[in-house]
Amino acid sequence: MTCPRSNANKYNFVRPKVKAFPMLDVKYLRDNLESVEARLKTRGEAVNLGAFKALDERRRGLLKVNEERKALRNKVSEEISRLKDKSQAQGRIAEMREVSQSIKSLDEELGRIEEELQGLLLTIPNIPNESVPVGDSEDDNVEIRRWGTLPEFSFTPRPHWEIGEELGILDFERGAKLTGARFTLYRGSGARLERALINFMLDLHTGVHNYIEMLPPFMVNRESMTGTGQLPKFEEDLFHLDGVDYFLIPTAEVPVTNIHRGEILKGADLPLYYTAYTPCFRKEAGSYGKDTRGLIRQHQFNKVELVKFVRPADSYHELEALLGNAEKVLQLLGLPYRVVTLCTADLGFSAAKTYDIEVWLPGQNTYREISSCSNFEDFQARRAAIRYREDDKAKPDYVHTLNGSGLAVGRTLVAILENYQQADGSVLIPEALRPYMGGVAKIG
RNA sequence: GGAGAGAUGGCCGAGUAGGUCGAAGGCGCUCGCCUGCUAAGCGAGUAUACUGGGUAAACCGGUAUCGAGGGUUCGAAUCCCUCUCUCUCCGCCA
């Protein structure tokens, strides 16, 4: 990897005026400690809010003392400034010198406490929404609907890696030669198909669903990763650059949500819908041996992402709409799928509620996740300090952020190969995609 | 990579012999007044976070914030150090 700028190790980006990363609402936490703890437990994760309580109380106690001393210093300093003859102030100056000393040490202690408090708060996941089914594992996810008719074959349908290799459009061996395991080289019509899908999805979301297209950086800094919740807990899943503190994005959610980090949006501008194509880079640590064949689990894959910034009151119907926008892609491509609601145990760290869309893969006789649509409520907005002001008189409030894949491109290609495969080894191109394939109706 | 300039409130823009500066002025915006409509005019107001009080409202008090971090000082937007970002010129380059 090359570095965008050499000889730089530390970055102090322009920070929002708000102290960013307050995660959960600290006041709410303080007042509802037990119920929050109970709701977080449904995620199946041990949470210890006792440490939070102790630190919070300690902080406020010290803060009170410290601020009183600062108030005194300010007052006396002002008095000194009004004296014509500064020699009269010697005693007070000496006194304030000591006060300043004690302020300095209190500042340091408070700094340590706040750092610890923030470190703790940053590792607490979002609270599941009431509508999320409580469960112990992914087996408790709830299927809410199916769409499409499963294709029937007069032969045994094959997995996409066989189809792709035979057609000469997917080259797993050379992908591994170029980089390593979980990298694939697309060739000819395969490369064209991937590109067609990207353009088809972007055109649909911008032209029909009214999203604004974004093309963000594919690597981001630590603040951005913290804003959406990948950091500090999941650093081992991310590719980090050498020599500069940047990460390759694991999803466009990160750069696109962080577009408005530290900003106060205008109510009149909401809701904001953004879509972006980006490659995604994931280490897939801990998934050794899983999905080792084919395109399903890659270290680098393409995705068209949908991101929304909305008013809190609207976020749940916006989630349904976003889910519908993602489903539309599959419907237009004629790919059967089902939608499931993730239960509390399967919910991602930052999400309050998530729907997964799973596409039918006949070659593997199973449904596989192809999109994940989530409402983060104000969790990311707090971390990233993204607020809005309804009108000029209103107080700023946190927006709700949502995002979803619209869709994972590689997996969509997989679904097309497997669902549209023919007895002779060729693959039909769905009608909607043909204009993007130069009119080609069939590969092979 | 080399040389230089800069970073102030929603925006523009004052403020460098340290003190009453959360910060002049203008624009914008909000409320009120006024002109028969519009435009103009007049008056008042207009940052955020944390924190204490209060009915988790209104409101009142305190602290912090003039790119970020640190230092000097009774006191810093103003002085010193470090870093980041932006702009201009040269070099290099898709």
PDB file of C-alpha atoms in Angstrom, chain A residues 46-285:
ATOM      1  CA  ALA A  46     -22.390  -9.349  29.188  1.00  0.00           C
ATOM      2  CA  VAL A  47     -22.620  -5.683  29.999  1.00  0.00           C
ATOM      3  CA  ASN A  48     -21.393  -4.042  33.123  1.00  0.00           C
ATOM      4  CA  LEU A  49     -22.923  -0.673  33.643  1.00  0.00           C
ATOM      5  CA  GLY A  50     -21.763  -0.563  37.260  1.00  0.00           C
ATOM      6  CA  ALA A  51     -18.383   0.679  36.118  1.00  0.00           C
ATOM      7  CA  PHE A  52     -20.129   3.373  34.139  1.00  0.00           C
ATOM      8  CA  LYS A  53     -22.094   4.470  37.167  1.00  0.00           C
ATOM      9  CA  ALA A  54     -19.029   4.737  39.364  1.00  0.00           C
ATOM     10  CA  LEU A  55     -17.018   6.692  36.797  1.00  0.00           C
ATOM     11  CA  ASP A  56     -19.898   8.979  36.003  1.00  0.00           C
ATOM     12  CA  GLU A  57     -20.441   9.865  39.634  1.00  0.00           C
ATOM     13  CA  ARG A  58     -16.763  10.411  40.244  1.00  0.00           C
ATOM     14  CA  ARG A  59     -16.526  12.625  37.219  1.00  0.00           C
ATOM     15  CA  ARG A  60     -19.402  14.841  38.215  1.00  0.00           C
ATOM     16  CA  GLY A  61     -18.121  15.195  41.745  1.00  0.00           C
ATOM     17  CA  LEU A  62     -14.700  16.360  40.599  1.00  0.00           C
ATOM     18  CA  LEU A  63     -16.188  18.525  37.908  1.00  0.00           C
ATOM     19  CA  LYS A  64     -18.185  20.487  40.437  1.00  0.00           C
ATOM     20  CA  VAL A  65     -15.145  21.246  42.580  1.00  0.00           C
ATOM     21  CA  ASN A  66     -12.999  22.073  39.595  1.00  0.00           C
ATOM     22  CA  GLU A  67     -15.519  24.411  38.042  1.00  0.00           C
ATOM     23  CA  GLU A  68     -15.963  26.259  41.296  1.00  0.00           C
ATOM     24  CA  ARG A  69     -12.233  26.865  41.395  1.00  0.00           C
ATOM     25  CA  LYS A  70     -12.213  28.041  37.830  1.00  0.00           C
ATOM     26  CA  ALA A  71     -15.059  30.413  38.588  1.00  0.00           C
ATOM     27  CA  LEU A  72     -13.049  31.839  41.461  1.00  0.00           C
ATOM     28  CA  ARG A  73      -9.964  32.237  39.323  1.00  0.00           C
ATOM     29  CA  ASN A  74     -11.929  33.976  36.607  1.00  0.00           C
ATOM     30  CA  LYS A  75     -13.472  36.338  39.093  1.00  0.00           C
ATOM     31  CA  VAL A  76     -10.227  37.253  40.819  1.00  0.00           C
ATOM     32  CA  SER A  77      -8.334  37.598  37.558  1.00  0.00           C
ATOM     33  CA  GLU A  78     -10.899  40.080  36.420  1.00  0.00           C
ATOM     34  CA  GLU A  79     -10.496  42.038  39.629  1.00  0.00           C
ATOM     35  CA  ILE A  80      -6.757  42.116  39.128  1.00  0.00           C
ATOM     36  CA  SER A  81      -7.226  43.407  35.617  1.00  0.00           C
ATOM     37  CA  ARG A  82      -9.163  46.360  36.946  1.00  0.00           C
ATOM     38  CA  LEU A  83      -6.446  47.414  39.367  1.00  0.00           C
ATOM     39  CA  LYS A  84      -4.343  50.301  38.139  1.00  0.00           C
ATOM     40  CA  ASP A  85      -1.566  49.469  40.499  1.00  0.00           C
ATOM     41  CA  LYS A  86      -0.724  45.821  40.040  1.00  0.00           C
ATOM     42  CA  SER A  87       1.554  45.813  43.040  1.00  0.00           C
ATOM     43  CA  GLN A  88      -1.571  45.823  45.191  1.00  0.00           C
ATOM     44  CA  ALA A  89      -2.454  42.468  43.756  1.00  0.00           C
ATOM     45  CA  GLN A  90       0.587  40.509  44.817  1.00  0.00           C
ATOM     46  CA  GLY A  91      -1.263  38.596  47.495  1.00  0.00           C
ATOM     47  CA  ARG A  92      -4.148  37.653  45.250  1.00  0.00           C
ATOM     48  CA  ILE A  93      -1.812  36.647  42.463  1.00  0.00           C
ATOM     49  CA  ALA A  94       0.057  34.349  44.777  1.00  0.00           C
ATOM     50  CA  GLU A  95      -3.238  32.893  45.933  1.00  0.00           C
ATOM     51  CA  MET A  96      -4.433  32.312  42.400  1.00  0.00           C
ATOM     52  CA  ARG A  97      -1.167  30.703  41.519  1.00  0.00           C
ATOM     53  CA  GLU A  98      -2.046  27.971  43.973  1.00  0.00           C
ATOM     54  CA  VAL A  99      -5.611  27.726  42.760  1.00  0.00           C
ATOM     55  CA  SER A 100      -4.306  27.286  39.239  1.00  0.00           C
ATOM     56  CA  GLN A 101      -2.029  24.531  40.404  1.00  0.00           C
ATOM     57  CA  SER A 102      -4.912  22.628  41.898  1.00  0.00           C
ATOM     58  CA  ILE A 103      -7.030  23.198  38.797  1.00  0.00           C
ATOM     59  CA  LYS A 104      -4.286  21.746  36.707  1.00  0.00           C
ATOM     60  CA  SER A 105      -4.117  18.545  38.687  1.00  0.00           C
ATOM     61  CA  LEU A 106      -7.896  18.237  38.756  1.00  0.00           C
ATOM     62  CA  ASP A 107      -7.962  18.756  35.001  1.00  0.00           C
ATOM     63  CA  GLU A 108      -5.533  15.923  34.604  1.00  0.00           C
ATOM     64  CA  GLU A 109      -7.508  13.581  36.791  1.00  0.00           C
ATOM     65  CA  LEU A 110     -10.748  14.477  35.053  1.00  0.00           C
ATOM     66  CA  GLY A 111      -9.058  13.875  31.734  1.00  0.00           C
ATOM     67  CA  ARG A 112      -8.116  10.382  32.815  1.00  0.00           C
ATOM     68  CA  ILE A 113     -11.601   9.637  34.073  1.00  0.00           C
ATOM     69  CA  GLU A 114     -13.258  10.934  30.936  1.00  0.00           C
ATOM     70  CA  GLU A 115     -10.955   8.914  28.765  1.00  0.00           C
ATOM     71  CA  GLU A 116     -11.800   5.811  30.710  1.00  0.00           C
ATOM     72  CA  LEU A 117     -15.496   6.623  30.622  1.00  0.00           C
ATOM     73  CA  GLN A 118     -15.431   7.161  26.904  1.00  0.00           C
ATOM     74  CA  GLY A 119     -13.457   3.986  26.339  1.00  0.00           C
ATOM     75  CA  LEU A 120     -16.125   2.122  28.258  1.00  0.00           C
ATOM     76  CA  LEU A 121     -19.064   3.774  26.541  1.00  0.00           C
ATOM     77  CA  LEU A 122     -17.624   3.143  23.098  1.00  0.00           C
ATOM     78  CA  THR A 123     -17.834  -0.604  23.673  1.00  0.00           C
ATOM     79  CA  ILE A 124     -21.510  -0.630  24.641  1.00  0.00           C
ATOM     80  CA  PRO A 125     -23.709  -1.748  21.733  1.00  0.00           C
ATOM     81  CA  ASN A 126     -26.931  -0.119  20.689  1.00  0.00           C
ATOM     82  CA  ILE A 127     -30.162  -0.926  22.488  1.00  0.00           C
ATOM     83  CA  PRO A 128     -32.423  -3.182  20.400  1.00  0.00           C
ATOM     84  CA  ASN A 129     -35.713  -1.637  19.370  1.00  0.00           C
ATOM     85  CA  GLU A 130     -38.855  -2.989  21.083  1.00  0.00           C
ATOM     86  CA  SER A 131     -40.040  -4.501  17.820  1.00  0.00           C
ATOM     87  CA  VAL A 132     -36.980  -6.753  17.537  1.00  0.00           C
ATOM     88  CA  PRO A 133     -37.720 -10.389  18.417  1.00  0.00           C
ATOM     89  CA  VAL A 134     -35.781 -11.582  21.439  1.00  0.00           C
ATOM     90  CA  GLY A 135     -33.666 -14.610  20.674  1.00  0.00           C
ATOM     91  CA  ASP A 136     -30.566 -16.600  21.584  1.00  0.00           C
ATOM     92  CA  SER A 137     -29.036 -17.184  18.164  1.00  0.00           C
ATOM     93  CA  GLU A 138     -29.592 -16.688  14.461  1.00  0.00           C
ATOM     94  CA  ASP A 139     -32.012 -19.602  14.599  1.00  0.00           C
ATOM     95  CA  ASP A 140     -34.444 -17.236  16.277  1.00  0.00           C
ATOM     96  CA  ASN A 141     -34.496 -14.800  13.373  1.00  0.00           C
ATOM     97  CA  VAL A 142     -38.008 -14.394  12.056  1.00  0.00           C
ATOM     98  CA  GLU A 143     -38.879 -14.827   8.403  1.00  0.00           C
ATOM     99  CA  ILE A 144     -41.418 -12.209   7.404  1.00  0.00           C
ATOM    100  CA  ARG A 145     -41.975 -12.806   3.705  1.00  0.00           C
ATOM    101  CA  ARG A 146     -40.885 -14.585   0.547  1.00  0.00           C
ATOM    102  CA  TRP A 147     -40.917 -13.283  -2.980  1.00  0.00           C
ATOM    103  CA  GLY A 148     -40.641 -15.038  -6.318  1.00  0.00           C
ATOM    104  CA  THR A 149     -40.902 -18.590  -7.511  1.00  0.00           C
ATOM    105  CA  LEU A 150     -37.975 -20.929  -7.056  1.00  0.00           C
ATOM    106  CA  PRO A 151     -36.620 -21.984 -10.459  1.00  0.00           C
ATOM    107  CA  GLU A 152     -37.010 -25.599 -11.496  1.00  0.00           C
ATOM    108  CA  PHE A 153     -34.302 -27.432 -13.368  1.00  0.00           C
ATOM    109  CA  SER A 154     -34.349 -30.500 -15.568  1.00  0.00           C
ATOM    110  CA  PHE A 155     -30.816 -31.150 -14.323  1.00  0.00           C
ATOM    111  CA  THR A 156     -28.995 -30.783 -11.070  1.00  0.00           C
ATOM    112  CA  PRO A 157     -28.232 -27.086 -10.695  1.00  0.00           C
ATOM    113  CA  ARG A 158     -24.587 -26.384 -10.165  1.00  0.00           C
ATOM    114  CA  PRO A 159     -22.873 -23.937  -7.840  1.00  0.00           C
ATOM    115  CA  HIS A 160     -21.679 -20.658  -9.364  1.00  0.00           C
ATOM    116  CA  TRP A 161     -17.996 -21.458  -9.041  1.00  0.00           C
ATOM    117  CA  GLU A 162     -18.385 -24.375 -11.432  1.00  0.00           C
ATOM    118  CA  ILE A 163     -20.497 -22.339 -13.829  1.00  0.00           C
ATOM    119  CA  GLY A 164     -18.171 -19.368 -13.682  1.00  0.00           C
ATOM    120  CA  GLU A 165     -14.992 -21.358 -14.159  1.00  0.00           C
ATOM    121  CA  GLU A 166     -16.419 -23.349 -17.005  1.00  0.00           C
ATOM    122  CA  LEU A 167     -17.558 -20.205 -18.804  1.00  0.00           C
ATOM    123  CA  GLY A 168     -14.155 -18.682 -18.207  1.00  0.00           C
ATOM    124  CA  ILE A 169     -15.602 -15.635 -16.476  1.00  0.00           C
ATOM    125  CA  LEU A 170     -14.439 -16.312 -12.919  1.00  0.00           C
ATOM    126  CA  ASP A 171     -10.840 -17.260 -12.228  1.00  0.00           C
ATOM    127  CA  PHE A 172     -10.320 -18.239  -8.623  1.00  0.00           C
ATOM    128  CA  GLU A 173      -6.866 -19.699  -9.089  1.00  0.00           C
ATOM    129  CA  ARG A 174      -5.383 -16.608 -10.632  1.00  0.00           C
ATOM    130  CA  GLY A 175      -7.118 -14.439  -8.063  1.00  0.00           C
ATOM    131  CA  ALA A 176      -5.345 -16.430  -5.395  1.00  0.00           C
ATOM    132  CA  LYS A 177      -2.075 -16.166  -7.299  1.00  0.00           C
ATOM    133  CA  LEU A 178      -2.351 -12.401  -7.549  1.00  0.00           C
ATOM    134  CA  THR A 179      -3.158 -11.880  -3.921  1.00  0.00           C
ATOM    135  CA  GLY A 180      -4.232 -14.899  -1.914  1.00  0.00           C
ATOM    136  CA  ALA A 181      -7.209 -16.820  -0.691  1.00  0.00           C
ATOM    137  CA  ARG A 182     -10.596 -15.101  -1.020  1.00  0.00           C
ATOM    138  CA  PHE A 183      -9.611 -12.990  -4.015  1.00  0.00           C
ATOM    139  CA  THR A 184     -11.059 -13.552  -7.453  1.00  0.00           C
ATOM    140  CA  LEU A 185     -10.248 -12.425 -10.972  1.00  0.00           C
ATOM    141  CA  TYR A 186     -13.270 -11.649 -13.152  1.00  0.00           C
ATOM    142  CA  ARG A 187     -12.777 -12.097 -16.869  1.00  0.00           C
ATOM    143  CA  GLY A 188     -14.653 -11.009 -19.985  1.00  0.00           C
ATOM    144  CA  SER A 189     -18.422 -11.280 -19.580  1.00  0.00           C
ATOM    145  CA  GLY A 190     -17.935 -11.869 -15.858  1.00  0.00           C
ATOM    146  CA  ALA A 191     -16.256  -8.512 -15.432  1.00  0.00           C
ATOM    147  CA  ARG A 192     -18.864  -6.955 -17.668  1.00  0.00           C
ATOM    148  CA  LEU A 193     -21.696  -8.498 -15.666  1.00  0.00           C
ATOM    149  CA  GLU A 194     -20.324  -7.159 -12.391  1.00  0.00           C
ATOM    150  CA  ARG A 195     -20.023  -3.685 -13.914  1.00  0.00           C
ATOM    151  CA  ALA A 196     -23.504  -3.958 -15.416  1.00  0.00           C
ATOM    152  CA  LEU A 197     -24.969  -4.803 -12.041  1.00  0.00           C
ATOM    153  CA  ILE A 198     -23.277  -1.828 -10.411  1.00  0.00           C
ATOM    154  CA  ASN A 199     -24.644   0.539 -13.031  1.00  0.00           C
ATOM    155  CA  PHE A 200     -28.084  -1.045 -12.997  1.00  0.00           C
ATOM    156  CA  MET A 201     -28.354  -0.669  -9.227  1.00  0.00           C
ATOM    157  CA  LEU A 202     -27.068   2.899  -9.167  1.00  0.00           C
ATOM    158  CA  ASP A 203     -29.399   3.938 -11.973  1.00  0.00           C
ATOM    159  CA  LEU A 204     -32.368   2.405 -10.187  1.00  0.00           C
ATOM    160  CA  HIS A 205     -31.631   4.050  -6.853  1.00  0.00           C
ATOM    161  CA  THR A 206     -30.801   7.455  -8.285  1.00  0.00           C
ATOM    162  CA  GLY A 207     -33.359   7.509 -11.077  1.00  0.00           C
ATOM    163  CA  VAL A 208     -36.343   5.816  -9.446  1.00  0.00           C
ATOM    164  CA  HIS A 209     -35.742   5.842  -5.698  1.00  0.00           C
ATOM    165  CA  ASN A 210     -34.332   9.379  -5.480  1.00  0.00           C
ATOM    166  CA  TYR A 211     -31.005   8.714  -3.838  1.00  0.00           C
ATOM    167  CA  ILE A 212     -28.076  11.014  -4.519  1.00  0.00           C
ATOM    168  CA  GLU A 213     -25.044   9.202  -5.871  1.00  0.00           C
ATOM    169  CA  MET A 214     -21.797   9.528  -3.947  1.00  0.00           C
ATOM    170  CA  LEU A 215     -18.327   8.293  -4.772  1.00  0.00           C
ATOM    171  CA  PRO A 216     -16.447   8.440  -1.475  1.00  0.00           C
ATOM    172  CA  PRO A 217     -12.867   7.626  -0.538  1.00  0.00           C
ATOM    173  CA  PHE A 218     -12.259   3.904  -0.117  1.00  0.00           C
ATOM    174  CA  MET A 219     -10.040   4.445   2.889  1.00  0.00           C
ATOM    175  CA  VAL A 220     -10.965   6.428   5.961  1.00  0.00           C
ATOM    176  CA  ASN A 221      -9.471   7.593   9.206  1.00  0.00           C
ATOM    177  CA  ARG A 222     -10.036   6.387  12.745  1.00  0.00           C
ATOM    178  CA  GLU A 223     -12.686   8.975  13.557  1.00  0.00           C
ATOM    179  CA  SER A 224     -14.853   7.818  10.709  1.00  0.00           C
ATOM    180  CA  MET A 225     -14.544   4.188  11.755  1.00  0.00           C
ATOM    181  CA  THR A 226     -15.463   5.140  15.302  1.00  0.00           C
ATOM    182  CA  GLY A 227     -18.405   7.238  14.144  1.00  0.00           C
ATOM    183  CA  THR A 228     -20.235   4.317  12.580  1.00  0.00           C
ATOM    184  CA  GLY A 229     -19.171   1.827  15.271  1.00  0.00           C
ATOM    185  CA  GLN A 230     -16.519  -0.360  13.603  1.00  0.00           C
ATOM    186  CA  LEU A 231     -14.010   0.963  16.116  1.00  0.00           C
ATOM    187  CA  PRO A 232     -12.866   0.484  18.756  1.00  0.00           C
ATOM    188  CA  LYS A 233     -14.250  -3.044  19.086  1.00  0.00           C
ATOM    189  CA  PHE A 234     -13.749  -4.562  15.661  1.00  0.00           C
ATOM    190  CA  GLU A 235     -10.319  -3.423  14.547  1.00  0.00           C
ATOM    191  CA  GLU A 236      -9.254  -7.013  13.869  1.00  0.00           C
ATOM    192  CA  ASP A 237     -11.807  -7.191  11.035  1.00  0.00           C
ATOM    193  CA  LEU A 238     -10.333  -4.199   9.229  1.00  0.00           C
ATOM    194  CA  PHE A 239      -7.437  -3.782   6.848  1.00  0.00           C
ATOM    195  CA  HIS A 240      -5.150  -1.064   8.163  1.00  0.00           C
ATOM    196  CA  LEU A 241      -2.576   0.741   6.068  1.00  0.00           C
ATOM    197  CA  ASP A 242       1.069   0.740   6.899  1.00  0.00           C
ATOM    198  CA  GLY A 243       2.649   4.085   7.706  1.00  0.00           C
ATOM    199  CA  VAL A 244      -0.550   6.064   7.941  1.00  0.00           C
ATOM    200  CA  ASP A 245      -3.507   5.638  10.269  1.00  0.00           C
ATOM    201  CA  TYR A 246      -6.088   4.846   7.581  1.00  0.00           C
ATOM    202  CA  PHE A 247      -8.321   1.830   7.106  1.00  0.00           C
ATOM    203  CA  LEU A 248      -9.781   0.279   3.971  1.00  0.00           C
ATOM    204  CA  ILE A 249     -13.544   0.594   4.236  1.00  0.00           C
ATOM    205  CA  PRO A 250     -15.467  -2.598   5.046  1.00  0.00           C
ATOM    206  CA  THR A 251     -18.626  -0.987   3.627  1.00  0.00           C
ATOM    207  CA  ALA A 252     -19.639   2.326   2.069  1.00  0.00           C
ATOM    208  CA  GLU A 253     -21.718   2.877   5.192  1.00  0.00           C
ATOM    209  CA  VAL A 254     -18.594   4.226   6.843  1.00  0.00           C
ATOM    210  CA  PRO A 255     -17.587   7.042   4.487  1.00  0.00           C
ATOM    211  CA  VAL A 256     -21.131   7.886   3.454  1.00  0.00           C
ATOM    212  CA  THR A 257     -22.564   8.126   6.973  1.00  0.00           C
ATOM    213  CA  ASN A 258     -19.539  10.147   8.054  1.00  0.00           C
ATOM    214  CA  ILE A 259     -20.130  12.680   5.291  1.00  0.00           C
ATOM    215  CA  HIS A 260     -22.131  14.683   7.803  1.00  0.00           C
ATOM    216  CA  ARG A 261     -20.044  13.955  10.881  1.00  0.00           C
ATOM    217  CA  GLY A 262     -19.953  16.984  13.155  1.00  0.00           C
ATOM    218  CA  GLU A 263     -22.612  18.834  11.203  1.00  0.00           C
ATOM    219  CA  ILE A 264     -25.970  20.309  12.042  1.00  0.00           C
ATOM    220  CA  LEU A 265     -28.268  19.684   9.100  1.00  0.00           C
ATOM    221  CA  LYS A 266     -31.246  21.804   8.184  1.00  0.00           C
ATOM    222  CA  GLY A 267     -34.644  20.252   8.841  1.00  0.00           C
ATOM    223  CA  ALA A 268     -35.707  21.325   5.374  1.00  0.00           C
ATOM    224  CA  ASP A 269     -32.944  19.179   3.868  1.00  0.00           C
ATOM    225  CA  LEU A 270     -34.182  16.003   5.532  1.00  0.00           C
ATOM    226  CA  PRO A 271     -34.565  13.247   4.726  1.00  0.00           C
ATOM    227  CA  LEU A 272     -31.278  12.755   2.869  1.00  0.00           C
ATOM    228  CA  TYR A 273     -30.878   9.656   0.717  1.00  0.00           C
ATOM    229  CA  TYR A 274     -27.415   8.720  -0.529  1.00  0.00           C
ATOM    230  CA  THR A 275     -26.271   5.789  -2.580  1.00  0.00           C
ATOM    231  CA  ALA A 276     -22.712   4.797  -3.326  1.00  0.00           C
ATOM    232  CA  TYR A 277     -20.855   2.091  -5.123  1.00  0.00           C
ATOM    233  CA  THR A 278     -17.634   1.057  -3.405  1.00  0.00           C
ATOM    234  CA  PRO A 279     -15.482  -1.985  -3.066  1.00  0.00           C
ATOM    235  CA  CYS A 280     -15.493  -3.351   0.492  1.00  0.00           C
ATOM    236  CA  PHE A 281     -12.528  -4.838   2.279  1.00  0.00           C
ATOM    237  CA  ARG A 282     -12.901  -7.282   5.138  1.00  0.00           C
ATOM    238  CA  LYS A 283     -10.426  -9.511   6.892  1.00  0.00           C
ATOM    239  CA  GLU A 284     -13.097 -12.078   7.687  1.00  0.00           C
ATOM    240  CA  ALA A 285     -11.162 -12.975  10.791  1.00  0.00           C
TER     241      ALA A 285
END
